[in-house]
Coordinates of C-alpha atoms in Angstrom, one line a residue:
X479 CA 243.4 55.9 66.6
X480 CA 241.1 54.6 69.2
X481 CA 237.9 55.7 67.6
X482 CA 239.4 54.5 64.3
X483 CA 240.4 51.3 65.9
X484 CA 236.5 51.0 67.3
X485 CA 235.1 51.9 63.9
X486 CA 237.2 48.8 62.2
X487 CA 236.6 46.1 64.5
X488 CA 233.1 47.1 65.9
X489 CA 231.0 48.8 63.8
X490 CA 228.5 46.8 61.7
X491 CA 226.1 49.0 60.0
X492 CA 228.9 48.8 57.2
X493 CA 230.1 46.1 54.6
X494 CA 233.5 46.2 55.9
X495 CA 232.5 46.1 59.7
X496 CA 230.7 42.8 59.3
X497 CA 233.7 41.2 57.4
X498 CA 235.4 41.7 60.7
X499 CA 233.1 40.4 62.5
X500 CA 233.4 37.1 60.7
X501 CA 231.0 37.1 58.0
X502 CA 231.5 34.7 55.0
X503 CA 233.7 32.4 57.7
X504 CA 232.7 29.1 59.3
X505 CA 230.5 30.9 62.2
X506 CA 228.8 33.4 60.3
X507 CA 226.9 33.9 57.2
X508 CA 223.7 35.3 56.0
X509 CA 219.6 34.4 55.1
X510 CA 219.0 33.6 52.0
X511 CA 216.8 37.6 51.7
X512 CA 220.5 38.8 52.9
X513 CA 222.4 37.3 50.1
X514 CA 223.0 40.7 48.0
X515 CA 225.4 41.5 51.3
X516 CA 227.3 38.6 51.1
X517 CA 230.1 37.8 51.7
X518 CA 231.1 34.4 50.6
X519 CA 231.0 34.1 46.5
X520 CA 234.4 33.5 45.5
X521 CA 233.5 35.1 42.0
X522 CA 232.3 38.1 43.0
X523 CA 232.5 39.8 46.7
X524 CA 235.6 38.2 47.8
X525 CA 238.3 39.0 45.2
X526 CA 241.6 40.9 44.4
X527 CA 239.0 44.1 42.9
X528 CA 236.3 43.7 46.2
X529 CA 235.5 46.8 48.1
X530 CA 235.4 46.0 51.2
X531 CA 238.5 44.1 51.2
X532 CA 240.2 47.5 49.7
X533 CA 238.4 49.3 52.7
X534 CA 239.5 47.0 55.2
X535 CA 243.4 47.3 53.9
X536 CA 243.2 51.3 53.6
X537 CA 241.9 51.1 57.7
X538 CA 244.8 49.6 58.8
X539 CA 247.3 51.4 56.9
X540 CA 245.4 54.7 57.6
X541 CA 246.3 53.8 61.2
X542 CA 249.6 53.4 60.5
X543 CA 250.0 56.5 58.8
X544 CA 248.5 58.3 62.5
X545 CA 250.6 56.3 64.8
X546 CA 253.7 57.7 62.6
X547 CA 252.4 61.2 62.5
X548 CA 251.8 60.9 66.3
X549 CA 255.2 59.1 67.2
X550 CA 257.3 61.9 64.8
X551 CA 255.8 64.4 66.6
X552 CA 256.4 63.2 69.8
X553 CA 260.3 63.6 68.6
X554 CA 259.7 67.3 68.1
X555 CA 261.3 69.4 71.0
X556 CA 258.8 72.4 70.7
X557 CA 256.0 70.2 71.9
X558 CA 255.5 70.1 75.0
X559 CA 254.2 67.3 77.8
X560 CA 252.8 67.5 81.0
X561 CA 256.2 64.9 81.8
X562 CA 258.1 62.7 80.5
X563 CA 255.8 59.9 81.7
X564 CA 252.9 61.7 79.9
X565 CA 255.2 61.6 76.4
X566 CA 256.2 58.1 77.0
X567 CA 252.7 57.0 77.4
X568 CA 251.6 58.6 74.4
X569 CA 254.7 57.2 72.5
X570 CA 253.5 53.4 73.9
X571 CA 249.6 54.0 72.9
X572 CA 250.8 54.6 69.2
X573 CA 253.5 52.3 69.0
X574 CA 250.8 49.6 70.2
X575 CA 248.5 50.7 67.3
X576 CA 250.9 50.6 65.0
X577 CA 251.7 47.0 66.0
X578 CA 248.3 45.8 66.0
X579 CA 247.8 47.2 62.3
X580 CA 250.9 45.9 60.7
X581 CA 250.3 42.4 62.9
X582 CA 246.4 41.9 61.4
X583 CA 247.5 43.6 57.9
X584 CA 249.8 40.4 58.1
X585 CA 247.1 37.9 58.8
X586 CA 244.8 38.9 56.5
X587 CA 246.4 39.8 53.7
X588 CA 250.0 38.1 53.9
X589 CA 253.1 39.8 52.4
X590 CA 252.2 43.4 52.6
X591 CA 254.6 47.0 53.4
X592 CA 256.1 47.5 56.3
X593 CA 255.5 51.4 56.6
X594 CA 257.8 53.1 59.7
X595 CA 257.8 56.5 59.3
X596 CA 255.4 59.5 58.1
X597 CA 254.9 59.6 54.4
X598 CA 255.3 63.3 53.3
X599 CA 255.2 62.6 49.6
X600 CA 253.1 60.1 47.2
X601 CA 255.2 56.8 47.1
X602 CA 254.6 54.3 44.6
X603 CA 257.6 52.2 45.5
X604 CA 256.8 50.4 49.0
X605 CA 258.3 47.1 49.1
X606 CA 256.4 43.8 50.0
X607 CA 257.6 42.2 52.9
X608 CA 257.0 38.6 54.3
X609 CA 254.6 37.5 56.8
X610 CA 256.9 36.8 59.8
X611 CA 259.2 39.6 59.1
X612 CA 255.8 41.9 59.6
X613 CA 254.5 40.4 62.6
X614 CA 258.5 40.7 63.7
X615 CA 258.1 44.3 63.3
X616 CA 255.0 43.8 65.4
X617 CA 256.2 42.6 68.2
X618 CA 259.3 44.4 68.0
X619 CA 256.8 47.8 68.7
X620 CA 255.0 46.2 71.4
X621 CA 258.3 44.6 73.4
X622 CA 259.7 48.2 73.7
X623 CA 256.3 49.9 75.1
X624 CA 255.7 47.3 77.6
X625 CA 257.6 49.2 80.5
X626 CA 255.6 52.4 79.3
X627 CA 252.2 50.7 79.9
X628 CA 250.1 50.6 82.9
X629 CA 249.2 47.4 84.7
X630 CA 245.7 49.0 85.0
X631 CA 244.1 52.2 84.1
X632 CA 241.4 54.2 85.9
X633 CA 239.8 55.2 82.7
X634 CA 238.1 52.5 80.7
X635 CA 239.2 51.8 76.7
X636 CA 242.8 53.0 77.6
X637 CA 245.5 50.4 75.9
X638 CA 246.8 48.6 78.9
X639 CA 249.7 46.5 79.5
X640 CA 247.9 43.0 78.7
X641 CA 246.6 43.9 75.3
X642 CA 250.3 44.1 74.3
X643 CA 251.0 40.9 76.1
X644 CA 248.3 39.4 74.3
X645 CA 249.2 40.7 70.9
X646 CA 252.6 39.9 71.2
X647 CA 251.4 35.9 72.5
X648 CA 249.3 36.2 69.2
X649 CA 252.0 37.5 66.7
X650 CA 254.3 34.8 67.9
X651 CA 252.7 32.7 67.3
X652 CA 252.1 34.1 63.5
X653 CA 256.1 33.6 63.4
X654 CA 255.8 29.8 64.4
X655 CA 253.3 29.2 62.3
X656 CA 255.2 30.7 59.0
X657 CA 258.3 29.6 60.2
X658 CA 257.5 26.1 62.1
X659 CA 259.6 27.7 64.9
X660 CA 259.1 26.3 67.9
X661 CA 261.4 29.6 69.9
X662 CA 258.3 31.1 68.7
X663 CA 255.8 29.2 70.2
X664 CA 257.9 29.7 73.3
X665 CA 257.7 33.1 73.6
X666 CA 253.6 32.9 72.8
X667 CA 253.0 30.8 75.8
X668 CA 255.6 33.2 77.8
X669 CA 253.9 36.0 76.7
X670 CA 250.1 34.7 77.3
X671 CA 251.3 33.0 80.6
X672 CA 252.2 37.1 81.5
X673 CA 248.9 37.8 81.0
X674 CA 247.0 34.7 82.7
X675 CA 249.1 34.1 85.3
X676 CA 250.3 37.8 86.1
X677 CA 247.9 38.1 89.1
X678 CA 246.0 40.9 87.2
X679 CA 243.4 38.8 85.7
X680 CA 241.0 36.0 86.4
X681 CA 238.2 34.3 84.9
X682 CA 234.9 35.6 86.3
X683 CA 233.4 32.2 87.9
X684 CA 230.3 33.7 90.2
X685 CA 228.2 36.2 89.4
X686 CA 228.6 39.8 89.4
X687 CA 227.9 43.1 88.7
X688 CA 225.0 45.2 87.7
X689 CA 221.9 42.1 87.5
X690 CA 224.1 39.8 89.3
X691 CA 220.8 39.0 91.7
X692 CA 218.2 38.2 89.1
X693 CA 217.2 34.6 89.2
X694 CA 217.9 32.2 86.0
X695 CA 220.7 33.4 84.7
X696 CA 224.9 32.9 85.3
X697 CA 227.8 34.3 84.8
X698 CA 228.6 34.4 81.5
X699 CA 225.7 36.4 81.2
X700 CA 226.8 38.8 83.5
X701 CA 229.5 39.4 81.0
X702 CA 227.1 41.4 78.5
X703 CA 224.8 43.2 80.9
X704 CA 225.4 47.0 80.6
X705 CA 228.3 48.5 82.8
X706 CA 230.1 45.1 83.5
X707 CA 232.7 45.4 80.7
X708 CA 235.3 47.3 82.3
X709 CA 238.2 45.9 84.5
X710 CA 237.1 49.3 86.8
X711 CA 233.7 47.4 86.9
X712 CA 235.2 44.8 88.7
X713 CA 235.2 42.4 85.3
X714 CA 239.0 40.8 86.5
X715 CA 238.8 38.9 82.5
X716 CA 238.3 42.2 80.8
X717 CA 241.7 43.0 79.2
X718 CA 240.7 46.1 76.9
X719 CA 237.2 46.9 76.0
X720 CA 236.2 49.5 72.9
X721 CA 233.5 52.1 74.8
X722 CA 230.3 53.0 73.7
X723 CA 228.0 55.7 75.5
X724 CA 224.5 56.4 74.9
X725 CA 225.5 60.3 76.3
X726 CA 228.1 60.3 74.1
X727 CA 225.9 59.4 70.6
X728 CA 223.5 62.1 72.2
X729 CA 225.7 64.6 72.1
X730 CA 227.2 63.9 68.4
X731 CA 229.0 60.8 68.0
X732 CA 227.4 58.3 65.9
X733 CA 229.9 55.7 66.2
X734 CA 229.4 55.3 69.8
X735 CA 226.0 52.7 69.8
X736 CA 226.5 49.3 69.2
X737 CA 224.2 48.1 66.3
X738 CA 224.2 44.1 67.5
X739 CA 220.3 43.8 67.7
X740 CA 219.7 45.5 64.4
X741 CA 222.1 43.5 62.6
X742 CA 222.1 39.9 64.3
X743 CA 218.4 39.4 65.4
X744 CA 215.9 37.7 63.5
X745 CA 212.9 39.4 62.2
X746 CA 210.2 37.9 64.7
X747 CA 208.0 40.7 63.4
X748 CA 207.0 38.9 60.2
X749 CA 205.3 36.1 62.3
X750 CA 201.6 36.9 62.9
X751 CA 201.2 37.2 67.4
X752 CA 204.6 38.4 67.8
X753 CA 205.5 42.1 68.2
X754 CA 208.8 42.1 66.6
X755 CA 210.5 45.0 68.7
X756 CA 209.9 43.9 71.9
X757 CA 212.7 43.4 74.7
X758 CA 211.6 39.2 74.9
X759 CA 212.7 39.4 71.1
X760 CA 215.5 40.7 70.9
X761 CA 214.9 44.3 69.8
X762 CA 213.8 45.5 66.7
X763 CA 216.0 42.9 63.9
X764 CA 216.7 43.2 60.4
X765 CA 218.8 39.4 60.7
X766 CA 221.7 41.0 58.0
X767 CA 223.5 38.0 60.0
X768 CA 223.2 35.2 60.9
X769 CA 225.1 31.8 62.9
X770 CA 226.1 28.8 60.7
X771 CA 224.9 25.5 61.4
X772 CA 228.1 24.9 63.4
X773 CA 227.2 27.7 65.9
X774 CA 223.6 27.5 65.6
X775 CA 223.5 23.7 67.0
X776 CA 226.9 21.6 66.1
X777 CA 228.7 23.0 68.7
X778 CA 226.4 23.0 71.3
X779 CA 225.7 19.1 70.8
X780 CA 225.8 16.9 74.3
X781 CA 228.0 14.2 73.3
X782 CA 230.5 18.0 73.8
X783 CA 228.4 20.7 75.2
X784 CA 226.6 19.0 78.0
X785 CA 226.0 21.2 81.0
X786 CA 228.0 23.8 79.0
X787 CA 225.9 27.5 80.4
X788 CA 227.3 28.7 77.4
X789 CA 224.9 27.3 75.1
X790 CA 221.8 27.5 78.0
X791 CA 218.5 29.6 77.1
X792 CA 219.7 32.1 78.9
X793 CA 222.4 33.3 77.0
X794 CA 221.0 31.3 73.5
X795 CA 217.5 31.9 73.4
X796 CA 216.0 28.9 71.1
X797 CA 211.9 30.0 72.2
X798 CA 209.8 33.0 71.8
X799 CA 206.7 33.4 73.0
X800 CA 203.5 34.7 71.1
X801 CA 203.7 38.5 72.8
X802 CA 200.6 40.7 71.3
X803 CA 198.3 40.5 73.9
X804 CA 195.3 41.0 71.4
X805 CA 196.3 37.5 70.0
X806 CA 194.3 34.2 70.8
X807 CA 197.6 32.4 71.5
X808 CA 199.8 35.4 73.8
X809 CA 202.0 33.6 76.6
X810 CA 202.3 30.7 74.0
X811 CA 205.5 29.1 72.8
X812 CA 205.9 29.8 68.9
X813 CA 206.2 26.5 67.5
X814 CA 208.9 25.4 65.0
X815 CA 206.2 24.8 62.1
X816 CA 205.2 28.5 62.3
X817 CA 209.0 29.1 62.2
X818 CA 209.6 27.1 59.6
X819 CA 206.5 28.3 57.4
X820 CA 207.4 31.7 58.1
X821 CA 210.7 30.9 57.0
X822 CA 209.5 30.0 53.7
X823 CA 207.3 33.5 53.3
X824 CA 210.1 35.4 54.2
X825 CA 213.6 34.0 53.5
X826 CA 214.8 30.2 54.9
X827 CA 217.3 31.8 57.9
X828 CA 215.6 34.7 59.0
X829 CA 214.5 32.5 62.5
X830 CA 217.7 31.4 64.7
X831 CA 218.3 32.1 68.0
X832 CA 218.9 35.1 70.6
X833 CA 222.1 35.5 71.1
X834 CA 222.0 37.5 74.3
X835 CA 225.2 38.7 74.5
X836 CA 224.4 40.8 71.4
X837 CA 221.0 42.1 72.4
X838 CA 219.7 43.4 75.5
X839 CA 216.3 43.5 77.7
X840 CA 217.3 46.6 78.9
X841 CA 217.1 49.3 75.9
X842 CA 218.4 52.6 76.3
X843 CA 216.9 56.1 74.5
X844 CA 213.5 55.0 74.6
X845 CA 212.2 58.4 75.8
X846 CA 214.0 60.3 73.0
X847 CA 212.3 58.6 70.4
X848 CA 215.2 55.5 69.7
X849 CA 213.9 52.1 68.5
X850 CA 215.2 49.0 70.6
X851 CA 217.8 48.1 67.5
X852 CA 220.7 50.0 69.3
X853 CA 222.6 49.0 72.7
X854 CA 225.2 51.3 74.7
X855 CA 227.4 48.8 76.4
X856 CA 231.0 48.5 76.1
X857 CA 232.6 46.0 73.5
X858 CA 235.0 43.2 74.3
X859 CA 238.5 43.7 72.5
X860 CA 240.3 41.2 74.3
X861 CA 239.0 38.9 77.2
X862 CA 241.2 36.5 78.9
X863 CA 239.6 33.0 77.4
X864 CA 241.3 34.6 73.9
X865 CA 244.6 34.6 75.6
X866 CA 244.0 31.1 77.3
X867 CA 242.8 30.1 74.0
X868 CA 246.6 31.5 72.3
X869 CA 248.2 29.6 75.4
X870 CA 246.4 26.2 74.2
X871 CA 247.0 26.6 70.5
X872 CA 250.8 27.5 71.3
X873 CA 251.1 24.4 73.2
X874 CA 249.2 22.2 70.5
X875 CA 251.5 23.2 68.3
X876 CA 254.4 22.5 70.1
X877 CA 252.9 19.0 70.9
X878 CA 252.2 19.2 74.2
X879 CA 248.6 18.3 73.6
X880 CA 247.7 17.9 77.4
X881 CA 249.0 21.4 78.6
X882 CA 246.7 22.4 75.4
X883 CA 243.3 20.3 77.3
X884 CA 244.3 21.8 80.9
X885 CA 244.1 25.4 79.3
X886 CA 240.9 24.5 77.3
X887 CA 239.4 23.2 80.9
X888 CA 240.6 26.3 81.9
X889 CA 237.2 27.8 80.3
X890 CA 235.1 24.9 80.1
X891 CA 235.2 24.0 83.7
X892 CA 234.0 27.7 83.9
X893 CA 231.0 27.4 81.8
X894 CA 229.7 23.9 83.9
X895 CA 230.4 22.1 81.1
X896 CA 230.3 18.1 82.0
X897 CA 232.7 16.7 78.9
X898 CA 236.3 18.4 79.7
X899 CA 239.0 18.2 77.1
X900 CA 241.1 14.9 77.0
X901 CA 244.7 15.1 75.4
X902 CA 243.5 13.1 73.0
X903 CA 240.7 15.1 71.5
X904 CA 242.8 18.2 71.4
X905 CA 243.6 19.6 67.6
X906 CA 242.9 23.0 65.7
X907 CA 239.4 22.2 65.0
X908 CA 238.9 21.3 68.4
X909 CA 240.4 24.9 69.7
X910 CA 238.3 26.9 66.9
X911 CA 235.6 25.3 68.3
X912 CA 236.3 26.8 71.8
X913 CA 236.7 29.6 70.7
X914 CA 232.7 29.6 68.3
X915 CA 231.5 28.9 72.3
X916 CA 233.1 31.6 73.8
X917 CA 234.2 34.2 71.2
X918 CA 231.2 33.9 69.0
X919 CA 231.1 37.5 67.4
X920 CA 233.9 38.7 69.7
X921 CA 237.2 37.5 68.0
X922 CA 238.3 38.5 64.5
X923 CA 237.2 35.2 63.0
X924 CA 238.9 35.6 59.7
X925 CA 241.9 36.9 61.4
X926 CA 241.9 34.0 63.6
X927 CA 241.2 31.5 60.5
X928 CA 244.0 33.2 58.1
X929 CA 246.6 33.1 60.4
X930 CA 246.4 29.8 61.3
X931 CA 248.0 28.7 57.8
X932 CA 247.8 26.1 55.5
X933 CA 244.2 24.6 54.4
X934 CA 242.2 25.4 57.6
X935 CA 240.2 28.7 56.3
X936 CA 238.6 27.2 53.2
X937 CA 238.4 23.4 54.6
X938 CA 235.8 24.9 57.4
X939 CA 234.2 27.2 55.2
X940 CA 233.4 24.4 53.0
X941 CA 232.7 22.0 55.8
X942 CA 229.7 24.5 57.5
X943 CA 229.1 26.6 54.6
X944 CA 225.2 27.6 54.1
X945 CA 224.8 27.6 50.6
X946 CA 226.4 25.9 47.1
X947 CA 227.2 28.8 45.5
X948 CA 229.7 29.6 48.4
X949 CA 231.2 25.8 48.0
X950 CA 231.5 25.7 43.9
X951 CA 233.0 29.1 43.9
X952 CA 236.2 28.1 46.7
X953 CA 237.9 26.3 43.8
X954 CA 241.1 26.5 45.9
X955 CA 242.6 26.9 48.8
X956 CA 244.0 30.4 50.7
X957 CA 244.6 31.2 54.0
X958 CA 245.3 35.1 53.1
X959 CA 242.7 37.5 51.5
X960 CA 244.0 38.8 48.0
X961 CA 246.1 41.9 47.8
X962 CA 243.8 44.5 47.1
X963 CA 244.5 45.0 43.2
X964 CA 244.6 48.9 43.5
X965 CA 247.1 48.2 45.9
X966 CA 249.3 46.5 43.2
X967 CA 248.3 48.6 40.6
X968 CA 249.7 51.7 42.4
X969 CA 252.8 50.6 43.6
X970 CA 253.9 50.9 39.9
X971 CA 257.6 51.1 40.8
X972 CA 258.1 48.0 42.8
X973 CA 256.6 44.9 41.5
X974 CA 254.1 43.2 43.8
X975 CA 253.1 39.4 43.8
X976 CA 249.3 38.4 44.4
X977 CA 248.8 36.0 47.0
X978 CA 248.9 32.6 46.2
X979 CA 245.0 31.7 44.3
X980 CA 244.0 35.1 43.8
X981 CA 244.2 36.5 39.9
X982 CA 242.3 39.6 39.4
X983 CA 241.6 39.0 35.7
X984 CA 239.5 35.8 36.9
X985 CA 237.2 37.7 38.2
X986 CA 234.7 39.9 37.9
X987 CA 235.0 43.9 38.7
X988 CA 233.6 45.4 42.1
X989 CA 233.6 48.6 42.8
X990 CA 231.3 48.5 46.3
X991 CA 230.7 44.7 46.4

């Protein structure tokens, strides 16, 4: 389940992988030589008959289906445990899985199965059940296992206590939402409050860990520097982190590098003077993705981002220097108009920024013949500005838009920022802002965006979307992905309503989109 759960939410060298990183949303899109991997025409690669969105819904359930395999078996009295702690803990990992799949299923694809037990024989009669009822059967899973979790563990990428917390902050908050309940919200700031306030965890405010000496930088880029994931690394924010090992890949596993330069740097190599796969750029990029205008340069504005370290050079490279030392200009700044020519040879969007939280100066392999396009750090699942983030958005929602601005603070006052949240300026496009400057590429944006009902998911992907065909194709409004329609199609016993917006006919076939 683990590996499985890694494979989902932090591989992108696949269509579906990218999706959950937030492709097609308001923070993340493509260059125009990228558009065949798209993932934001409304008449072709996002529909009821899409692949990927088929892929993403078989992941979760396929999870499902282990974390019911694993908990009947743990019923069985000729297995055997080293103790009844051992089984309990065991019991609590898959119960926790099985509430994280069934919660996302929910806020992605809406009124889905609730699936409880191992399926033993081919069932074409699962029925649909509502969005709140799902996450209810969410957090019901993660309220009994929260006595059967550690506070802590000693080995990294274990399922602690404050991941459920988390989930269960984020789930009730699901209920609010489809319910306008504001018990609910309650129990989401009760919840996230566990986590925040616990004494386990803390923001990281001074620097740390394995560079934590070199001049220039801060501490938010201490946060993606190899070996400072882990809460056992002395990272007090880290709340569960997905692992990847470069000893580990060696030895067989393929899933255990972290593609981020491949996939999200740009491809200096095509400008003449610049050795493309170089540490100062990046890596070795193919740019498959790339940030909207909104986290390219909206976001990081002054009149709301002045002094904010999150949006510095360090961690958002906006210059590269000229690096072939046989070229007449080496050491030099490349200018925008060379960018912008070159942007025209190649693609427009294939020159944005380093990110550096996705790439690294440090590239591991080197020796065994790897290419700098790989990194072997571990991945943020949850970090504790997502739970103060939940916190704020419960109390928004509730209307108590100044508890909302002290927990956005919370985090800005962190990164330096100058312009802290006023009461005033707090709503939902204020909070998914936050969370573009501190989650970029972290959260599940579309799970984020879904969730959050009503209009919000197509009124920001029209307001920051990159290119018309993405616009004239969102003819109406969603805030669930369709129903696969294999999905429907198979439950042939028990009628099945598409989501509201979504009519396979409409639309064209794809079988790998």
């Amino acid at each position: 389940m683990y590996q499985q759960d890694r494979a989902l939410r932090s591989y992108v060298d696949n269509n579906q992988g990218r999706v959950m990183h937030g492709q097609g949303t308001d923070v993340l899109t493509v260059p125009t030589f990228r558009e065949n991997t798209n993932f934001s025409d409304y008449n072709s690669t996002i529909t009821p008959r899409a692949g990927r969105l088929n892929t993403i819904y078989s992941e979760l359930y396929q999870m499902i289906s282990r974390a019911n395999l694993v908990l009947s078996l743990a019923e069985q009295t000729d297995i055997t445990f080293e103790s009844e702690d051992a089984r309990s803990y065991i019991i609590a990992q898959a119960k926790f899985f099985r509430a994280k799949a069934h919660g996302q299923a929910a806020q992605l694809f809406g009124r889905v199965a609730i699936v409880d037990e191992p399926t033993t024989t081919v069932r074409f009669d699962y029925e649909q059940a509502e969005r709140a009822e799902i996450y209810q059967f969410a957090i019901d899973d993660l309220e009994s296992i929260l006595n059967d979790l550690p506070e802590i563990t000693s080995e990294p990428g274990r399922v602690v206590r404050g991941a459920a917390q988390h989930y269960l902050s984020e789930f009730y908050l699901g209920v609010g939402i489809e319910n306008n309940d504001n018990l609910a919200y309650d129990q989401a700031i009760k919840y996230a409050s566990d986590v925040i306030d616990g004494g386990v965890y803390s923001l990281m405010t001074s620097r740390f860990g394995s560079r934590a000496a070199e001049p220039g930088k801060n501490v938010y880029w201490d946060l993606f520097r190899l070996n400072n994931q882990n809460y056992a690394d002395g990272n007090t924010e880290s709340i569960w982190t997905h692992q990847f090992d470069y000893e580990a890949y060696k030895a067989g596993d393929n899933g255990a590098r972290l593609r981020y330069p491949y996939y999200f740097s740009p491809v200096w190599r095509a400008i003449d003077g610049v050795i493309g796969e170089l540490e100062d750029v990046g890596g070795r990029g193919v740019a498959f993705l790339r940030p909207t205008e909104l986290t390219e340069t909206i976001i990081w504005e002054p009149s709301i981002s002045d002094g904010d370290m999150r949006g510095e050079e360090s961690n958002i490279r906006r210059t590269v220097l000229y690096n072939d030392p046989s070229a007449a200009n080496f050491g030099q700044v490349v200018p925008q108009n060379v960018l912008d020519e070159a942007n025209l040879g190649l693609a427009d969007g294939a020159y944005f920024p380093i990110y550096e939280k996705l790439t690294t100066d440090q590239f591991e392999g080197l020796d065994d013949g790897e290419r700098r396009e790989d990194i072997w750090r571990d991945r943020y699942v949850i970090r504790l500005p997502e739970t103060i983030l939940l916190r704020a958005e419960a109390h928004l929602r509730k209307g108590d838009t100044q508890l909302a601005a002290d927990d956005i603070n919370l985090i800005r006052q962190r990164a330096n920022c100058n312009v802290l949240a006023t009461a005033a300026m707090v709503d939902l496009d204020f909070i998914l802002d936050e969370r573009a400057r501190e989650l970029f590429v972290e959260e599940s944006r579309w799970n984020t965006l879904l969730r959050m009902g009503g209009n919000i998911a197509s009124d920001r992907i029209r307001r920051y979307a990159r290119y018309d065909y993405q616009v004239n194709s969102l003819t109406f409004d969603f805030n669930t992905f369709p129903i696969p329609q294999t999905v429907i199609d198979r439950n042939k016993d028990v009628i099945w309503e598409q989501n509201p917006g979504w009519k396979a006919d409409n639309y064209q076939y794809i079988l790998n989109s």
